[in-house]
CSV table of C-alpha atoms in Angstrom, one decimal:
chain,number,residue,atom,x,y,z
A,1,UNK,CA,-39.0,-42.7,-37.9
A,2,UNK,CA,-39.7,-39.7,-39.5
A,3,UNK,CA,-43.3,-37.5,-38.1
A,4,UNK,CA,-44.7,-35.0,-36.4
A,5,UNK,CA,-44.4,-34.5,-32.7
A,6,UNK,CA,-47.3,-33.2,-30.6
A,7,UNK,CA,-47.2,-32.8,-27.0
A,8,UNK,CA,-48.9,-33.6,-24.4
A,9,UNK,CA,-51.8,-35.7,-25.7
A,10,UNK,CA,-54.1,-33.8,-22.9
A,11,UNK,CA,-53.7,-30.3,-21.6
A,12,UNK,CA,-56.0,-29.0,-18.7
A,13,UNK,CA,-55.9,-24.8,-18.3
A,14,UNK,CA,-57.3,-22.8,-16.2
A,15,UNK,CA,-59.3,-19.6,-16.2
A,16,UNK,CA,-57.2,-17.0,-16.8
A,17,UNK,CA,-53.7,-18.8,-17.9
A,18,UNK,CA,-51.8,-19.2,-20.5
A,19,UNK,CA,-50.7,-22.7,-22.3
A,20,UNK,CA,-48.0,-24.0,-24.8
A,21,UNK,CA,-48.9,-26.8,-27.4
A,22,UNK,CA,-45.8,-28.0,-28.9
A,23,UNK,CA,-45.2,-29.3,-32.5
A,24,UNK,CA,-41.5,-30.7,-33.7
A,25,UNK,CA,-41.0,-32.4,-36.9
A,26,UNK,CA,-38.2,-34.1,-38.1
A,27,UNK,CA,-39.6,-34.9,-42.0
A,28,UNK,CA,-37.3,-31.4,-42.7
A,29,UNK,CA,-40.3,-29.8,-44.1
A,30,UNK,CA,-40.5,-26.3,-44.6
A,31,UNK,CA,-44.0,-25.2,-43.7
A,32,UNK,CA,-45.7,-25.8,-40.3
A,33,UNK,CA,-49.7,-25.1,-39.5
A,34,UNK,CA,-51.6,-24.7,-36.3
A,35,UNK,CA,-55.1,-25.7,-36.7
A,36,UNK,CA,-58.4,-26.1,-34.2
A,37,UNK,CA,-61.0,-28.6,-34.6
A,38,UNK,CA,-64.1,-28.6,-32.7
A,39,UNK,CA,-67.4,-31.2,-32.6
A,40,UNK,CA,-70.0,-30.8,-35.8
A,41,UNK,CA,-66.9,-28.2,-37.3
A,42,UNK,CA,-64.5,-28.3,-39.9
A,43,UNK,CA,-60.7,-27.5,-39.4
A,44,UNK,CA,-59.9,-23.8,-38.3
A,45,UNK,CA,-56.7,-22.5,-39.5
A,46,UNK,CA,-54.8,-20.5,-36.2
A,47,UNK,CA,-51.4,-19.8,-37.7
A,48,UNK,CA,-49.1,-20.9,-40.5
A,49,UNK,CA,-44.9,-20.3,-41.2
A,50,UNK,CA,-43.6,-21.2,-44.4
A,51,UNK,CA,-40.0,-20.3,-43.6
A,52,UNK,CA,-37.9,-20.0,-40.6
A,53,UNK,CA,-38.6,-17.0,-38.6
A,54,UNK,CA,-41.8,-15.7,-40.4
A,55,UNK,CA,-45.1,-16.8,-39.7
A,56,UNK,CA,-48.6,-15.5,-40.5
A,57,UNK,CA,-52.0,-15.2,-38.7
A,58,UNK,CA,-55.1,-18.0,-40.3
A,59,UNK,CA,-58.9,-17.4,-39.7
A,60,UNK,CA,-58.9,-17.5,-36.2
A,61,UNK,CA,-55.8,-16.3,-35.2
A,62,UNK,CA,-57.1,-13.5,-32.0
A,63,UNK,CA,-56.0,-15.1,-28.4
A,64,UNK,CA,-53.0,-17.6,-29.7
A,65,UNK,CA,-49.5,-16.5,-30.6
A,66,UNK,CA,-47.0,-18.8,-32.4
A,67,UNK,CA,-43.1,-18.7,-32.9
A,68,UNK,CA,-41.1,-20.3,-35.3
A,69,UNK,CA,-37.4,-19.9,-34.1
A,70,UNK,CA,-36.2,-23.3,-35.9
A,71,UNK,CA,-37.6,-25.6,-38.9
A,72,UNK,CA,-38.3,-28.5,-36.6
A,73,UNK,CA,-40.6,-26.6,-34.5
A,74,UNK,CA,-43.8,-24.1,-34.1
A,75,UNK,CA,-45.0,-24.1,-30.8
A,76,UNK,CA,-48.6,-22.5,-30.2
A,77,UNK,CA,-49.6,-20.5,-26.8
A,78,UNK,CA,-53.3,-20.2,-26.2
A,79,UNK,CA,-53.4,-17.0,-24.3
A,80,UNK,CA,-55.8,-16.1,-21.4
A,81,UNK,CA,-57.3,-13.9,-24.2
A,82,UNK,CA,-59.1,-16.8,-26.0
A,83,UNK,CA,-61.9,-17.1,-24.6
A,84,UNK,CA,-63.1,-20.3,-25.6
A,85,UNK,CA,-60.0,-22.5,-26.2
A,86,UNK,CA,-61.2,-26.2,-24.9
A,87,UNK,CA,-60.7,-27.5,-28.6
A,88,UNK,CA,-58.6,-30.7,-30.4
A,89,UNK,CA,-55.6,-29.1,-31.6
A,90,UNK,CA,-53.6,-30.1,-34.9
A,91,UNK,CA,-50.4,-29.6,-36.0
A,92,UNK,CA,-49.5,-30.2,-40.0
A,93,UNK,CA,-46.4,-30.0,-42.2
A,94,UNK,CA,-45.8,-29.4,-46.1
A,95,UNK,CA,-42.7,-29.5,-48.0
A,96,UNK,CA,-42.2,-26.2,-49.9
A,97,UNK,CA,-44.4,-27.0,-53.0
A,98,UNK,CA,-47.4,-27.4,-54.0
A,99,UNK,CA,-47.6,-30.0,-55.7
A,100,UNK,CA,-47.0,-31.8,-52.2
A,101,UNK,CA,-49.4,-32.7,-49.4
A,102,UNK,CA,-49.7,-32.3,-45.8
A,103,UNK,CA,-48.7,-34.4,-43.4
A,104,UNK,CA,-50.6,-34.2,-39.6
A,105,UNK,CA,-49.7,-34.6,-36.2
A,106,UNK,CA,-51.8,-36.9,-33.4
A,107,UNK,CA,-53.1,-33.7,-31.6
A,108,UNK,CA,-53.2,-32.3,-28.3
A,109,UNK,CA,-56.9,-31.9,-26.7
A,110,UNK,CA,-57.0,-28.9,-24.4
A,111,UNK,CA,-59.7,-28.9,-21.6
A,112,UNK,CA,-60.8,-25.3,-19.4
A,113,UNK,CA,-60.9,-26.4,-15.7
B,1,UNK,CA,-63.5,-17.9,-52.2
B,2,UNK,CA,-63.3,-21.8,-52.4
B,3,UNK,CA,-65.5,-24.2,-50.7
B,4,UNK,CA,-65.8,-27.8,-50.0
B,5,UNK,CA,-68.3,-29.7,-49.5
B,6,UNK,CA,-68.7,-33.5,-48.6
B,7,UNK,CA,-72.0,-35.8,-49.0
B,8,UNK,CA,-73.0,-37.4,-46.9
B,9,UNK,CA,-72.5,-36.3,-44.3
B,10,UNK,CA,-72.8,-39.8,-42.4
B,11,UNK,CA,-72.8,-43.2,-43.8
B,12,UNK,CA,-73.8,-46.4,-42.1
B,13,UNK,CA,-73.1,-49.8,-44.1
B,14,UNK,CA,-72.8,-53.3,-43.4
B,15,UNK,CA,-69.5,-55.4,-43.8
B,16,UNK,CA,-68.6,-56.3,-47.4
B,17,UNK,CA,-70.4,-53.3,-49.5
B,18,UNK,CA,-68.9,-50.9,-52.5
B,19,UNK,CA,-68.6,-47.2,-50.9
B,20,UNK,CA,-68.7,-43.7,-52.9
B,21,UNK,CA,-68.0,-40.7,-50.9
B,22,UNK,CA,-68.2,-37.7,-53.0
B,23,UNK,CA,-66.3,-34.2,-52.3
B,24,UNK,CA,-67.3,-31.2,-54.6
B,25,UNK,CA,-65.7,-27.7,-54.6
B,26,UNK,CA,-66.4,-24.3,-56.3
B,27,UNK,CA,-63.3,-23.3,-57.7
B,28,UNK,CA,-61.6,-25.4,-60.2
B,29,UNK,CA,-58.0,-23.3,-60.2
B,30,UNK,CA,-56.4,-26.2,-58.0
B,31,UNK,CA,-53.1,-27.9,-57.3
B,32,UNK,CA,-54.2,-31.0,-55.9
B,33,UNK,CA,-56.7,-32.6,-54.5
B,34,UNK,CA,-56.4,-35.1,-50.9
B,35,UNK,CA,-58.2,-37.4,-49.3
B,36,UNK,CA,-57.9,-38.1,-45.3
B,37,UNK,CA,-59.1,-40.1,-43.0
B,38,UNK,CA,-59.5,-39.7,-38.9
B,39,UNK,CA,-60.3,-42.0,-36.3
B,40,UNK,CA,-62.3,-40.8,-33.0
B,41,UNK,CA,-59.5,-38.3,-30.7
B,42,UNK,CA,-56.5,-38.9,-33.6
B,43,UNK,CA,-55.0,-36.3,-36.2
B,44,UNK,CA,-55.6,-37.1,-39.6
B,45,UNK,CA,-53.7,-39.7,-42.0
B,46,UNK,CA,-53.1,-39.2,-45.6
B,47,UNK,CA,-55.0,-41.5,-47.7
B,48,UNK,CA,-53.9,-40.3,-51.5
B,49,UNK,CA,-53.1,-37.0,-53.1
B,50,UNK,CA,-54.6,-36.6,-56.3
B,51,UNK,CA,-52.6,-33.7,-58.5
B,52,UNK,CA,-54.3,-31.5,-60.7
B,53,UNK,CA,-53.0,-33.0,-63.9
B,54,UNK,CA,-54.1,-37.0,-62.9
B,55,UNK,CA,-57.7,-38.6,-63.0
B,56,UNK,CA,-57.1,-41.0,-60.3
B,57,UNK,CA,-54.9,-42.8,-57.4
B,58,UNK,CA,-55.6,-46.3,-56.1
B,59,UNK,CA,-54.4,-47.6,-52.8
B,60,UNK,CA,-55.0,-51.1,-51.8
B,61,UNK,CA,-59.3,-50.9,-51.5
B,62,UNK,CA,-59.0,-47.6,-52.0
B,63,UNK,CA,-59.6,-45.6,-55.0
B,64,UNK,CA,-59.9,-41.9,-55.5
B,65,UNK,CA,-61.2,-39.9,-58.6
B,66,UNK,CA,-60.9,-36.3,-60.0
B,67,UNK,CA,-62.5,-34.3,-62.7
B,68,UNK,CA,-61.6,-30.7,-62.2
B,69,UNK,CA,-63.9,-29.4,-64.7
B,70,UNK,CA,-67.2,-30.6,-62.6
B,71,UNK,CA,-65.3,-29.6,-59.2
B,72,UNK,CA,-65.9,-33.4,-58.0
B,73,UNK,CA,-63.9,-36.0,-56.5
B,74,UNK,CA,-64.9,-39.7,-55.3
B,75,UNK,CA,-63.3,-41.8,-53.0
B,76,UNK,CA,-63.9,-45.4,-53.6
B,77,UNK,CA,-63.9,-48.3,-50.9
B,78,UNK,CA,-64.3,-51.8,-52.1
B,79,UNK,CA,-65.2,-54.4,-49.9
B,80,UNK,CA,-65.5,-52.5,-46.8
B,81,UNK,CA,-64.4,-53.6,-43.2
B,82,UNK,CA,-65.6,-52.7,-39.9
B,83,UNK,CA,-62.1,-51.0,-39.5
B,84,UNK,CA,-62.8,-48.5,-41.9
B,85,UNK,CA,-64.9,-46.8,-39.8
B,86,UNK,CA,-63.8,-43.4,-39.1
B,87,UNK,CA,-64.3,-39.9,-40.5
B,88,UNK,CA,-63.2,-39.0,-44.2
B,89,UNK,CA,-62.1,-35.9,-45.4
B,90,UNK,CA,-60.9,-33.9,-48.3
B,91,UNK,CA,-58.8,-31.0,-48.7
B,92,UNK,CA,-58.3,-29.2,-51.7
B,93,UNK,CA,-55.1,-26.8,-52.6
B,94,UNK,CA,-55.8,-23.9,-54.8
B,95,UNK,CA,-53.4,-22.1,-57.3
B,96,UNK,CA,-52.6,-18.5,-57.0
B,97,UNK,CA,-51.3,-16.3,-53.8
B,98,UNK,CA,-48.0,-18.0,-52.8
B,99,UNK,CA,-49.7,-19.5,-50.3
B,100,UNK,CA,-50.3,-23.1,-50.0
B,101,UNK,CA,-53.1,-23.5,-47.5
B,102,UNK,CA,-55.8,-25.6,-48.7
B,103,UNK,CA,-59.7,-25.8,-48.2
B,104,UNK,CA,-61.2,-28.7,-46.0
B,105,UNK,CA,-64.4,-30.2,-46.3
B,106,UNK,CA,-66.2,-31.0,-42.9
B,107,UNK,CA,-66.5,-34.7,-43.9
B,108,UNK,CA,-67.9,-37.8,-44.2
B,109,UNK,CA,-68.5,-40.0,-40.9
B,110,UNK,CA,-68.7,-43.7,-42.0
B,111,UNK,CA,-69.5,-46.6,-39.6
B,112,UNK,CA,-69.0,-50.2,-40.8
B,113,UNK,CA,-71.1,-52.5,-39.4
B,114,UNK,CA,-70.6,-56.2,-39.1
């Protein structure tokens, strides 16, 4: 079956660490988003990479880093620098066009402890 | 800058009725145009993808509509079922920059109700 990936479903940090959200696809897809969602908000872009070994900050990019070392996957660390990171956590995909959509992960909900 | 908006915010219905959910944005210069839909603690699942240069996609009950000279799209639900409850969004991908990131409404939360 071809999808998205996201791991784990839940994620519990605490004060102070840092956490990896991780985000394989196997749809061969070029492009791969990080966004955040939170209650009564819209989606929140945090980083995108179009290509292999390029990616580019979003709207809300301070206190998250992102790599994007192969095409099947774009891992996001929330860094003890965010200071308010207990959010739901999407992952998307695009082929490179744009006359294509985007196709979502299921999410990882992080929680501060 | 382009922006989305959804009305209404939140719909409740009973079982059975005709359902218009409207998305309207500000800049006409688009690519395409799609509607998604998100249960409670899930990511979100394509519904239909409208391109610039159609008028309308069906799926099944579903039915979606674009006129990009108004900056309006409607997603149509016939007959609707309790399992349609969940939140519906649009996103809408603009022309221009290289970068194809598009614009989400906050959505629509619908509740069927037996």
């Amino acid at each position: 079956d071809g999808g998205i990936t996201q791991s784990p479903k839940y994620l519990f940090r605490k004060e102070g660490q840092n956490v990896t959200l991780s985000c394989e696809q196997n749809l061969n897809h070029d492009a791969m988003y990080w966004y955040r969602q939170d209650p009564g908000q819209g989606l929140r872009l945090i980083y995108y990479s179009q290509i292999v070994n390029d990616f580019q900050k979003g709207d809300i990019a301070e206190g998250y880093s992102v790599s994007r070392e192969k095409k099947e996957s774009f891992p996001l660390t929330v860094t003890s620098a965010q200071k308010n990171p207990t959010a739901f956590y999407l992952c998307a995909t695009q082929p490179r066009a744009e006359n294509y959509g985007y196709t979502f992960g299921s999410g990882t909900r992080l929680t501060v402890v | 800058k382009q922006e989305v908006t959804q009305i209404p915010a939140a719909l409740s219905v009973p079982e059975g009725e005709n359902l218009v959910l409207n998305c309207s944005f500000t800049d006409s210069a688009i690519y395409n145009l799609q509607w998604f839909r998100q249960d409670p603690g899930k990511g979100l699942t394509s519904l239909l993808l409208i391109q610039s240069s159609q008028r309308e996609q069906t799926s099944g009950r579903l039915n979606a509509s674009l006129d990009k000279s108004s900056g309006r799209s409607t997603l149509y639900i016939a007959a609707s079922q309790p399992g349609d409850s969940a939140t519906y969004l649009c996103a809408v991908m603009n022309t221009g920059g290289g970068s194809y990131i598009p614009t989400f409404g906050r959505g629509t939360s619908l509740i069927v109700h037996p």
